[in-house]
CSV table of C-alpha atoms in Angstrom, one decimal:
chain,number,residue,atom,x,y,z
A,1,MET,CA,28.4,30.2,17.2
A,2,ASN,CA,26.6,28.7,14.2
A,3,SER,CA,25.0,31.2,12.0
A,4,VAL,CA,22.3,28.9,10.7
A,5,LYS,CA,20.5,25.9,12.2
A,6,TYR,CA,18.2,23.4,10.5
A,7,LYS,CA,15.9,21.3,12.6
A,8,PHE,CA,13.1,18.8,11.8
A,9,HIS,CA,9.8,20.4,12.5
A,10,PRO,CA,6.4,18.8,13.4
A,11,ASP,CA,4.3,17.6,10.6
A,12,GLU,CA,2.3,20.3,8.7
A,13,TYR,CA,-0.9,18.8,10.0
A,14,GLU,CA,0.1,19.4,13.6
A,15,LEU,CA,-0.9,23.0,14.0
A,16,GLY,CA,-0.5,23.5,17.7
A,17,GLU,CA,2.7,21.5,17.8
A,18,ASN,CA,4.2,23.7,15.2
A,19,GLU,CA,3.3,26.8,17.1
A,20,LYS,CA,4.8,25.5,20.2
A,21,PHE,CA,7.9,24.2,18.4
A,22,TYR,CA,8.7,27.6,16.9
A,23,SER,CA,7.9,29.5,20.2
A,24,ASP,CA,10.3,27.1,22.1
A,25,MET,CA,13.0,27.6,19.5
A,26,GLU,CA,12.7,31.4,19.9
A,27,ALA,CA,13.0,31.0,23.7
A,28,LYS,CA,16.2,29.1,23.1
A,29,GLY,CA,17.6,31.8,20.9
A,30,TRP,CA,16.8,30.4,17.5
A,31,ARG,CA,14.6,32.5,15.2
A,32,LEU,CA,12.6,30.9,12.3
A,33,VAL,CA,13.4,32.2,8.9
A,34,LYS,CA,12.2,29.5,6.5
A,35,ARG,CA,10.2,26.3,6.6
A,36,GLU,CA,11.1,23.6,4.1
A,37,ARG,CA,9.4,20.2,3.6
A,38,TYR,CA,11.0,18.5,6.6
A,39,LEU,CA,13.4,21.0,8.0
A,40,SER,CA,13.0,24.5,9.3
A,41,LYS,CA,15.8,27.1,9.1
A,42,PHE,CA,16.7,29.2,12.1
A,43,VAL,CA,19.2,32.0,12.7
A,44,PRO,CA,20.5,33.0,16.1
A,45,ALA,CA,18.6,35.7,18.0
A,46,GLU,CA,18.3,37.1,21.5
A,47,PRO,CA,16.2,34.5,23.4
A,48,CYS,CA,12.7,36.0,23.9
A,49,GLN,CA,9.1,35.1,24.4
A,50,LEU,CA,7.3,35.2,21.1
A,51,ARG,CA,4.0,33.8,20.2
A,52,TYR,CA,4.0,31.9,16.9
A,53,ARG,CA,0.7,31.2,15.2
A,54,VAL,CA,-0.1,29.3,12.0
A,55,GLU,CA,-2.8,30.3,9.6
A,56,VAL,CA,-4.1,27.6,7.2
A,57,SER,CA,-5.0,28.8,3.8
A,58,SER,CA,-5.1,26.2,1.0
A,59,PRO,CA,-3.3,26.7,-2.2
A,60,GLU,CA,-5.2,27.5,-5.4
A,61,PHE,CA,-5.7,23.9,-6.6
A,62,LEU,CA,-8.0,23.4,-3.6
A,63,GLY,CA,-10.1,26.3,-4.6
A,64,GLU,CA,-8.5,29.1,-2.5
A,65,ASP,CA,-6.0,31.7,-3.3
A,66,GLY,CA,-3.6,31.1,-0.4
A,67,LEU,CA,-2.6,34.0,1.7
A,68,SER,CA,-3.9,37.2,0.0
A,69,GLU,CA,-2.1,40.6,0.2
A,70,GLY,CA,-5.1,42.1,1.9
A,71,GLN,CA,-5.3,39.3,4.5
A,72,LEU,CA,-1.5,39.7,5.1
A,73,THR,CA,-2.0,43.5,5.7
A,74,VAL,CA,-4.7,43.0,8.3
A,75,PHE,CA,-2.7,40.4,10.1
A,76,GLU,CA,0.3,42.8,10.2
A,77,ASP,CA,-1.9,45.7,11.2
A,78,CYS,CA,-3.0,43.6,14.2
A,79,GLY,CA,0.6,43.2,15.3
A,80,TRP,CA,1.4,39.9,13.6
A,81,GLU,CA,4.7,39.7,11.7
A,82,TYR,CA,4.6,37.4,8.7
A,83,VAL,CA,7.5,34.9,8.8
A,84,THR,CA,7.2,32.3,6.1
A,85,SER,CA,4.8,29.9,4.3
A,86,ARG,CA,5.0,26.3,3.3
A,87,SER,CA,2.2,24.4,1.6
A,88,PHE,CA,-1.0,25.5,3.2
A,89,LEU,CA,0.7,26.8,6.4
A,90,HIS,CA,1.5,30.5,6.9
A,91,ILE,CA,3.5,31.3,9.9
A,92,PHE,CA,3.3,34.6,11.9
A,93,ARG,CA,4.8,35.7,15.2
A,94,ALA,CA,4.1,38.5,17.7
A,95,PRO,CA,5.8,39.3,21.1
A,96,ALA,CA,4.1,37.6,24.0
A,97,GLY,CA,1.9,40.2,25.7
A,98,SER,CA,1.8,42.5,22.7
A,99,GLY,CA,-2.0,42.4,22.6
A,100,ALA,CA,-2.1,41.1,19.1
A,101,PRO,CA,-5.4,39.3,18.9
A,102,GLU,CA,-5.6,35.6,18.4
A,103,PHE,CA,-6.4,34.8,14.7
A,104,TYR,CA,-9.8,33.2,15.6
A,105,SER,CA,-12.2,34.2,18.3
A,106,ASP,CA,-14.5,31.4,17.1
A,107,PRO,CA,-13.1,27.8,16.7
A,108,VAL,CA,-15.9,26.9,14.4
A,109,GLN,CA,-14.7,29.6,12.0
A,110,GLN,CA,-11.2,28.2,12.2
A,111,ALA,CA,-12.5,24.7,11.5
A,112,GLN,CA,-13.7,26.1,8.1
A,113,THR,CA,-10.1,26.8,7.1
A,114,LEU,CA,-9.3,23.1,7.6
A,115,LYS,CA,-12.2,21.8,5.6
A,116,LYS,CA,-10.4,21.9,2.3
A,117,VAL,CA,-7.2,20.5,3.8
A,118,CYS,CA,-9.2,17.5,5.1
A,119,ARG,CA,-10.8,17.1,1.7
A,120,GLY,CA,-7.3,17.2,0.1
A,121,MET,CA,-6.3,14.3,2.4
A,122,TRP,CA,-9.2,12.2,1.2
A,123,ILE,CA,-8.2,13.1,-2.4
A,124,SER,CA,-4.6,11.8,-1.6
A,125,TRP,CA,-6.1,8.6,-0.3
A,126,ALA,CA,-8.2,8.2,-3.5
A,127,ILE,CA,-5.1,8.8,-5.7
A,128,ILE,CA,-3.1,6.3,-3.8
A,129,LEU,CA,-5.8,3.6,-3.9
A,130,ILE,CA,-6.3,4.2,-7.6
A,131,ALA,CA,-2.6,4.0,-8.3
A,132,LEU,CA,-2.4,0.8,-6.2
A,133,ALA,CA,-5.3,-0.7,-8.2
A,134,ILE,CA,-3.7,0.3,-11.5
A,135,GLY,CA,-0.4,-1.2,-10.3
A,136,ILE,CA,-2.1,-4.5,-9.4
A,137,LEU,CA,-3.9,-4.6,-12.8
A,138,ILE,CA,-0.7,-3.9,-14.7
A,139,THR,CA,1.1,-6.6,-12.8
A,140,PHE,CA,-1.6,-9.0,-13.5
A,141,PHE,CA,-2.1,-8.3,-17.2
A,142,SER,CA,1.6,-7.7,-18.0
A,143,ASN,CA,2.0,-11.5,-17.5
A,144,GLU,CA,-0.3,-12.4,-20.3
A,145,PRO,CA,2.0,-15.2,-21.6
A,146,TRP,CA,1.5,-17.0,-18.3
A,147,ILE,CA,-2.2,-17.6,-18.6
A,148,ASP,CA,-2.0,-20.3,-15.9
A,149,LYS,CA,-1.5,-19.4,-12.3
A,150,PRO,CA,-0.7,-15.8,-13.0
A,151,TRP,CA,-0.5,-14.8,-9.3
A,152,GLU,CA,1.7,-17.8,-8.4
A,153,ARG,CA,4.0,-16.8,-11.2
A,154,VAL,CA,4.2,-13.2,-10.2
A,155,LEU,CA,5.0,-14.3,-6.7
A,156,ALA,CA,7.5,-16.8,-7.9
A,157,VAL,CA,9.3,-14.1,-10.0
A,158,HIS,CA,9.4,-11.8,-7.0
A,159,PHE,CA,10.6,-14.5,-4.6
A,160,LYS,CA,13.5,-15.3,-6.9
A,161,ARG,CA,14.4,-11.6,-7.0
A,162,PHE,CA,13.9,-11.3,-3.3
A,163,VAL,CA,16.5,-14.1,-2.7
A,164,ARG,CA,18.9,-12.3,-5.0
A,165,ILE,CA,18.3,-8.7,-3.8
A,166,PRO,CA,16.4,-8.8,-0.5
A,167,THR,CA,17.4,-5.3,0.6
A,168,HIS,CA,15.7,-3.9,-2.5
A,169,TYR,CA,12.4,-5.4,-1.4
A,170,VAL,CA,12.9,-4.5,2.3
A,171,MET,CA,13.7,-0.9,1.2
A,172,TYR,CA,10.3,-0.8,-0.6
A,173,TRP,CA,8.5,-2.3,2.4
A,174,PHE,CA,10.0,0.3,4.8
A,175,TRP,CA,9.3,3.1,2.3
A,176,MET,CA,5.7,2.0,1.8
A,177,LEU,CA,5.2,1.6,5.5
A,178,TRP,CA,6.6,5.1,6.1
A,179,ALA,CA,4.3,6.5,3.4
A,180,ALA,CA,1.3,4.7,4.8
A,181,TYR,CA,2.2,5.7,8.3
A,182,GLU,CA,2.6,9.4,7.3
A,183,LEU,CA,-0.7,9.4,5.5
A,184,ILE,CA,-2.6,7.7,8.2
A,185,TRP,CA,-1.0,9.9,10.9
A,186,SER,CA,-1.7,13.1,8.9
A,187,THR,CA,-5.3,12.1,8.1
A,188,TRP,CA,-6.0,11.3,11.8
A,189,LYS,CA,-4.3,14.4,13.1
A,190,ILE,CA,-5.9,17.0,10.8
A,191,ASN,CA,-9.4,15.4,11.1
A,192,ARG,CA,-9.1,15.3,14.9
A,193,THR,CA,-8.2,19.0,14.9
A,194,TYR,CA,-11.0,19.8,12.5
A,195,ARG,CA,-13.6,17.9,14.6
A,196,ARG,CA,-12.4,19.5,17.9
A,197,LEU,CA,-12.6,23.0,16.4
A,198,LYS,CA,-16.0,22.2,14.9
A,199,ARG,CA,-17.2,21.3,18.4
A,200,GLY,CA,-16.1,24.7,19.6
A,201,ILE,CA,-12.9,23.5,21.3
A,202,PRO,CA,-10.2,26.1,20.6
A,203,LEU,CA,-6.9,25.1,19.1
A,204,ASP,CA,-4.3,24.1,21.7
A,205,HIS,CA,-1.4,26.4,21.0
A,206,ALA,CA,1.0,24.6,23.4
A,207,PRO,CA,0.0,20.9,23.3
A,208,LYS,CA,1.7,18.7,25.9
A,209,GLY,CA,3.4,15.3,25.2
A,210,ASN,CA,6.6,14.8,23.4
A,211,ARG,CA,5.3,12.1,21.0
A,212,ILE,CA,8.5,10.2,21.4
A,213,LEU,CA,7.2,7.1,19.6
A,214,HIS,CA,6.1,9.2,16.6
A,215,LYS,CA,9.4,11.1,16.6
A,216,LEU,CA,11.3,7.8,16.5
A,217,PHE,CA,9.0,5.7,14.3
A,218,HIS,CA,8.4,8.2,11.5
A,219,PRO,CA,11.9,9.2,10.6
A,220,GLY,CA,13.1,5.8,11.7
A,221,LEU,CA,11.2,4.0,8.9
A,222,LEU,CA,12.6,6.5,6.3
A,223,CYS,CA,16.2,5.9,7.7
A,224,LEU,CA,15.8,2.1,7.5
A,225,SER,CA,14.5,2.5,3.9
A,226,ALA,CA,17.5,4.7,3.0
A,227,LEU,CA,19.9,2.2,4.7
A,228,CYS,CA,18.4,-0.6,2.6
A,229,LEU,CA,18.8,1.5,-0.5
A,230,LEU,CA,22.5,1.9,0.3
A,231,LEU,CA,22.8,-1.8,0.9
A,232,THR,CA,21.1,-2.5,-2.4
A,233,ILE,CA,23.4,-0.1,-4.3
A,234,GLY,CA,26.4,-1.8,-2.5
A,235,GLN,CA,25.2,-5.2,-3.6
A,236,LEU,CA,24.7,-4.1,-7.2
A,237,ILE,CA,28.1,-2.6,-7.3
A,238,SER,CA,29.7,-5.7,-5.9
A,239,THR,CA,27.9,-8.0,-8.3
A,240,GLN,CA,30.4,-9.4,-10.8
A,241,SER,CA,29.7,-10.2,-14.4
A,242,GLU,CA,32.5,-11.6,-16.5
A,243,ASP,CA,33.2,-14.0,-19.3
A,244,LEU,CA,32.8,-17.6,-18.5
A,245,PRO,CA,36.1,-19.0,-17.4
A,246,ALA,CA,37.6,-22.1,-18.9
A,247,GLN,CA,37.0,-23.9,-15.6
A,248,PRO,CA,34.1,-23.2,-13.2
A,249,ASP,CA,35.0,-20.9,-10.3
A,250,GLY,CA,31.8,-21.7,-8.4
A,251,PRO,CA,29.3,-24.4,-7.8
A,252,TYR,CA,28.0,-24.5,-11.3
A,253,ILE,CA,28.5,-26.7,-14.3
A,254,MET,CA,29.7,-26.1,-17.8
A,255,LEU,CA,29.1,-27.8,-21.0
A,256,CYS,CA,32.4,-29.6,-20.8
A,257,ASP,CA,31.2,-31.2,-17.6
A,258,VAL,CA,28.5,-33.0,-19.6
A,259,ASN,CA,30.9,-33.9,-22.4
A,260,TRP,CA,30.0,-31.2,-24.9
A,261,GLU,CA,33.1,-29.7,-26.4
A,262,GLY,CA,33.2,-27.0,-29.0
A,263,GLU,CA,34.1,-23.4,-29.7
A,264,ARG,CA,32.5,-20.7,-27.6
A,265,THR,CA,30.2,-18.6,-29.6
A,266,THR,CA,27.5,-15.9,-29.1
A,267,PHE,CA,23.8,-16.0,-29.3
A,268,MET,CA,21.8,-12.9,-30.3
A,269,GLY,CA,24.9,-10.8,-29.4
A,270,GLN,CA,25.3,-12.4,-26.0
A,271,SER,CA,28.4,-14.2,-25.2
A,272,SER,CA,29.1,-16.9,-22.5
A,273,GLY,CA,29.3,-15.4,-19.1
A,274,VAL,CA,28.9,-15.8,-15.4
A,275,THR,CA,27.3,-13.4,-12.9
A,276,HIS,CA,28.1,-13.8,-9.2
A,277,ALA,CA,26.1,-11.9,-6.6
A,278,VAL,CA,26.3,-12.1,-2.8
A,279,SER,CA,23.1,-11.2,-1.0
A,280,PRO,CA,22.1,-11.5,2.7
A,281,LEU,CA,20.0,-14.5,1.8
A,282,ALA,CA,22.2,-16.4,-0.7
A,283,ASP,CA,25.3,-16.6,-2.9
A,284,TYR,CA,24.0,-16.6,-6.5
A,285,TRP,CA,25.6,-17.7,-9.7
A,286,GLU,CA,23.9,-17.2,-13.1
A,287,THR,CA,25.7,-18.6,-16.1
A,288,VAL,CA,25.0,-18.9,-19.8
A,289,GLU,CA,27.2,-20.7,-22.2
A,290,TYR,CA,27.0,-21.1,-26.0
A,291,ILE,CA,29.3,-23.4,-28.0
A,292,ARG,CA,29.4,-24.5,-31.6
A,293,THR,CA,30.2,-28.2,-31.9
A,294,GLN,CA,32.6,-29.7,-34.5
A,295,THR,CA,29.6,-30.8,-36.5
A,296,GLY,CA,28.4,-27.2,-36.7
A,297,GLY,CA,25.5,-27.5,-34.3
A,298,SER,CA,24.8,-25.0,-31.4
A,299,VAL,CA,24.6,-26.1,-27.8
A,300,TRP,CA,23.8,-23.9,-24.9
A,301,LEU,CA,23.3,-24.1,-21.2
A,302,ARG,CA,21.7,-21.6,-18.8
A,303,GLN,CA,21.7,-22.1,-15.1
A,304,TYR,CA,20.9,-20.3,-11.8
A,305,VAL,CA,22.6,-21.7,-8.7
A,306,TYR,CA,21.8,-20.6,-5.2
A,307,ARG,CA,23.7,-21.3,-2.0
A,308,LEU,CA,21.1,-20.3,0.6
A,309,ARG,CA,22.0,-19.0,4.0
A,310,PHE,CA,18.7,-20.4,5.3
A,311,PRO,CA,18.2,-23.9,3.8
A,312,GLY,CA,14.6,-23.8,4.9
A,313,MET,CA,13.9,-21.6,1.9
A,314,SER,CA,15.0,-24.2,-0.6
A,315,GLY,CA,11.6,-25.7,-1.1
A,316,THR,CA,9.9,-22.4,-1.8
A,317,LEU,CA,12.8,-21.4,-4.1
A,318,ALA,CA,12.6,-24.6,-6.0
A,319,GLN,CA,8.9,-24.2,-6.5
A,320,SER,CA,9.4,-20.6,-7.7
A,321,LEU,CA,12.0,-21.9,-10.2
A,322,MET,CA,9.5,-24.5,-11.5
A,323,ASP,CA,6.7,-21.9,-11.6
A,324,THR,CA,8.8,-19.7,-13.9
A,325,PRO,CA,10.5,-22.0,-16.4
A,326,ILE,CA,11.9,-20.5,-19.6
A,327,LEU,CA,10.8,-23.3,-22.0
A,328,SER,CA,8.3,-25.6,-20.3
A,329,SER,CA,4.9,-25.2,-18.7
A,330,TRP,CA,4.9,-25.0,-15.0
A,331,ALA,CA,2.8,-28.2,-15.0
A,332,ALA,CA,5.4,-30.2,-16.9
A,333,PHE,CA,7.8,-30.7,-14.0
A,334,SER,CA,7.8,-34.1,-12.5
A,335,PRO,CA,10.0,-35.6,-9.8
A,336,VAL,CA,13.1,-37.5,-11.0
A,337,GLU,CA,15.0,-40.1,-9.0
A,338,ALA,CA,18.5,-38.7,-8.3
A,339,GLU,CA,20.8,-40.2,-5.7
A,340,GLY,CA,22.5,-37.7,-3.4
A,341,PHE,CA,19.9,-35.0,-3.9
A,342,ASP,CA,17.0,-34.0,-1.7
A,343,ALA,CA,14.8,-33.6,-4.7
A,344,VAL,CA,15.0,-33.2,-8.4
A,345,TRP,CA,12.3,-32.2,-10.9
A,346,ALA,CA,12.7,-32.2,-14.7
A,347,ALA,CA,10.6,-31.0,-17.6
A,348,GLY,CA,11.9,-31.5,-21.1
A,349,ARG,CA,15.1,-29.6,-21.3
A,350,GLU,CA,14.9,-28.0,-17.9
A,351,LEU,CA,15.8,-29.3,-14.4
A,352,VAL,CA,15.5,-28.1,-10.8
A,353,ALA,CA,17.6,-29.7,-8.2
A,354,VAL,CA,17.8,-29.3,-4.4
A,355,LYS,CA,20.5,-30.5,-2.0
A,356,GLY,CA,20.7,-29.0,1.5
A,357,ASP,CA,21.4,-25.3,1.1
A,358,MET,CA,22.0,-25.6,-2.7
A,359,VAL,CA,19.3,-25.1,-5.3
A,360,ALA,CA,19.8,-25.0,-9.1
A,361,TYR,CA,17.9,-24.5,-12.2
A,362,VAL,CA,19.5,-25.8,-15.4
A,363,MET,CA,18.3,-25.4,-19.0
A,364,PHE,CA,20.1,-27.2,-21.7
A,365,LEU,CA,19.6,-26.9,-25.5
A,366,GLY,CA,21.6,-29.2,-27.7
A,367,ALA,CA,21.8,-29.8,-31.4
A,368,ASN,CA,19.6,-32.7,-32.3
A,369,ASP,CA,18.8,-33.1,-28.7
A,370,ASP,CA,15.4,-34.3,-27.6
A,371,GLY,CA,15.8,-33.5,-24.0
A,372,LEU,CA,18.1,-33.3,-21.0
A,373,ASP,CA,20.1,-36.2,-19.9
A,374,ASP,CA,18.9,-35.9,-16.3
A,375,PRO,CA,21.3,-38.3,-14.5
A,376,PHE,CA,24.2,-36.9,-16.4
A,377,ILE,CA,23.4,-33.3,-15.4
A,378,CYS,CA,22.7,-34.4,-11.8
A,379,ALA,CA,26.1,-36.1,-11.6
A,380,ALA,CA,27.8,-33.0,-12.9
A,381,LEU,CA,25.9,-30.8,-10.4
A,382,GLN,CA,26.8,-33.1,-7.5
A,383,ALA,CA,30.4,-33.0,-8.5
A,384,ALA,CA,30.4,-29.2,-8.8
A,385,TRP,CA,28.6,-28.8,-5.4
A,386,GLU,CA,31.0,-31.2,-3.6
A,387,SER,CA,34.1,-29.7,-5.0
B,1,MET,CA,-27.9,34.3,1.5
B,2,ASP,CA,-29.9,31.8,3.5
B,3,GLN,CA,-32.1,33.5,6.1
B,4,GLY,CA,-30.8,31.5,9.1
B,5,PRO,CA,-29.4,33.3,12.1
B,6,MET,CA,-26.3,35.3,11.3
B,7,THR,CA,-23.1,34.7,13.2
B,8,GLU,CA,-22.0,37.3,15.6
B,9,ALA,CA,-18.9,38.0,13.5
B,10,ALA,CA,-20.9,38.5,10.3
B,11,TYR,CA,-23.4,40.8,12.1
B,12,TYR,CA,-20.7,43.1,13.5
B,13,ILE,CA,-18.8,43.2,10.2
B,14,LEU,CA,-21.9,44.2,8.3
B,15,LEU,CA,-22.6,46.8,11.0
B,16,ALA,CA,-19.0,48.1,10.7
B,17,LEU,CA,-19.3,48.3,6.9
B,18,LEU,CA,-22.2,50.7,7.1
B,19,LYS,CA,-19.2,52.9,6.9
B,20,PRO,CA,-17.0,51.5,4.1
B,21,GLY,CA,-13.5,50.7,5.2
B,22,HIS,CA,-10.6,48.2,5.2
B,23,GLY,CA,-10.0,45.1,7.3
B,24,TYR,CA,-8.1,46.7,10.2
B,25,GLY,CA,-10.4,49.7,10.3
B,26,MET,CA,-13.3,47.2,10.6
B,27,MET,CA,-11.7,45.5,13.5
B,28,GLN,CA,-11.3,48.7,15.3
B,29,ARG,CA,-14.8,49.8,14.6
B,30,ILE,CA,-16.2,46.4,15.8
B,31,GLY,CA,-14.3,46.9,19.0
B,32,GLU,CA,-15.9,50.4,19.4
B,33,LEU,CA,-19.4,49.2,18.4
B,34,SER,CA,-19.3,46.3,20.9
B,35,GLY,CA,-17.8,48.5,23.7
B,36,GLY,CA,-14.6,46.4,23.6
B,37,ARG,CA,-16.6,43.2,24.2
B,38,LEU,CA,-15.8,41.7,20.9
B,39,VAL,CA,-12.1,41.4,19.8
B,40,MET,CA,-12.2,40.0,16.3
B,41,GLY,CA,-9.1,38.1,15.2
B,42,PRO,CA,-7.7,38.8,11.7
B,43,GLY,CA,-8.4,35.1,10.7
B,44,THR,CA,-12.0,35.3,11.6
B,45,LEU,CA,-12.4,38.7,9.9
B,46,TYR,CA,-11.0,37.5,6.6
B,47,GLY,CA,-12.9,34.3,6.6
B,48,VAL,CA,-16.2,36.1,7.1
B,49,LEU,CA,-15.2,38.8,4.6
B,50,SER,CA,-14.4,36.3,1.8
B,51,ARG,CA,-17.6,34.3,2.5
B,52,MET,CA,-19.7,37.5,2.4
B,53,CYS,CA,-18.1,38.7,-0.8
B,54,LYS,CA,-19.1,35.4,-2.4
B,55,GLU,CA,-22.6,35.9,-1.1
B,56,ARG,CA,-22.6,39.5,-2.4
B,57,LEU,CA,-23.4,40.9,1.0
B,58,ILE,CA,-20.4,43.1,0.7
B,59,VAL,CA,-18.3,44.3,-2.2
B,60,PHE,CA,-14.6,45.1,-2.8
B,61,THR,CA,-14.4,48.8,-3.6
B,62,GLY,CA,-10.7,49.4,-4.2
B,63,GLU,CA,-7.3,49.4,-2.6
B,64,GLU,CA,-5.7,51.9,-0.3
B,65,GLY,CA,-2.0,51.1,-0.4
B,66,ARG,CA,-1.9,47.4,0.5
B,67,ARG,CA,-5.2,47.5,2.2
B,68,LYS,CA,-8.5,46.4,0.5
B,69,ASN,CA,-11.6,48.4,1.1
B,70,TYR,CA,-15.1,47.0,1.3
B,71,ALA,CA,-18.6,48.3,1.4
B,72,ILE,CA,-21.9,46.7,2.3
B,73,THR,CA,-24.2,46.0,-0.7
B,74,GLU,CA,-28.0,46.4,-0.8
B,75,ALA,CA,-28.4,42.7,-0.2
B,76,GLY,CA,-26.1,43.0,2.8
B,77,ARG,CA,-28.1,45.9,4.2
B,78,ILE,CA,-31.4,43.9,3.8
B,79,ALA,CA,-29.8,40.8,5.5
B,80,LEU,CA,-28.5,43.0,8.3
B,81,LEU,CA,-31.9,44.6,8.9
B,82,ALA,CA,-33.5,41.2,8.8
B,83,GLU,CA,-31.1,40.0,11.5
B,84,PHE,CA,-31.6,43.1,13.5
B,85,ASP,CA,-35.4,42.5,13.4
B,86,ARG,CA,-34.8,38.9,14.4
B,87,LEU,CA,-32.7,39.9,17.3
B,88,LYS,CA,-35.2,42.6,18.4
B,89,ARG,CA,-37.9,40.0,18.4
B,90,MET,CA,-35.8,37.6,20.4
B,91,VAL,CA,-35.1,40.3,22.9
B,92,ALA,CA,-38.8,41.2,23.1
B,93,ASP,CA,-39.7,37.6,23.5
B,94,GLY,CA,-37.3,37.3,26.3
B,95,SER,CA,-38.9,40.1,28.2
B,96,ILE,CA,-40.9,37.6,30.2
B,97,LEU,CA,-37.6,36.8,32.0
B,98,GLU,CA,-37.6,40.3,33.5
B,99,GLU,CA,-41.3,39.9,34.5
B,100,ALA,CA,-40.4,36.6,36.1
B,101,GLN,CA,-37.6,38.1,38.1
B,102,ARG,CA,-39.8,40.8,39.6
């Protein structure tokens, strides 16, 4: 027989549910020894009928001292055995029919013990809303170089990242949904209990209903978030970054494809390389190439190439790439005629091209170069995508 | 303390503390005083005790092992008498009920 058992317990704001949960476990032969954040620890015991009761006493930061020694003594003198505490919950038990009096003969009096907990919930809401507001402000002002269309640019940056690592974003969405759900549920639950007690309705020590939706939904969101975290880690581990090969090993172009020959060199300590990532939404290649020409000039090429699993995303992705150029202004992009492509836009030394499920951003800087030779680049891209 | 009606729990705790004592002793004494009608829970008792300490109606006098002893203060005695008078007046006012039943 197992010597210890851990089990998820009801939320700390569900007073009656916790009392029933521990009483039921005792009846099944599992005695509570410790309550953690999400799990309770039980040891085997002779199944028996015990009454479990929770006393709410807020910790010091809410202006109370928690469970005092004197209070504990009175509870124990009345026949209640102190078991454990977690946060503002203090758990006691007494044999059923022992005559140990209920903690509160007056529900209104018990409501007073929840007052500070309810206030604490609203403080939590205020902290979250303030943090959210600060986050939004930081996001907004941290993009100071992009004076124009700041929100569009923030969204564009995140859309590009979303295409590359969607599970990372989904993980956050599930996590935020879980956090919001927990907070809303807790606020509703504790305020409902408080209002009922205040109206003189005694606490239900054995509430009915198995709350199956809550039991599935609450941990389910957290599990989905954890699953997405694992997928994100898996994707990051499988992402390959290596030196740029002599010949392209993916649907991207190299300087030799546009007739620039020279010796590979470095720029600000960075050498020519290619990164290949596979995400649930796209295969992604990012390359950077630096060469020194025979005349001593430097030429470099940077590109992002996406092969989308959902071609319908290509328009949004192309717009995101144009909204976040490296060199140009977002407004500088204008359509370019290019045969064989769905659409091509160019701005100075930058170009965005779309063809079916393929989307590319190319930036080219050449010695004594006034711009990008668009048809030349397009032809090279087309050849790379068809090969 | 505001002079509104006192709760039943507060009234009986002050009554019990006419003889200083600890929490459990108070609960037993309250049971005796009310003829077993009022069974005060430990949660109720401690909630009222801490509130009355803040309002200086009672005072902590020392410890007896793990138990804390309390005694009623002069302010508590005045408040108790005021409540007793109020209750007496209410009972007197209600005497018309007995007349009506005759």
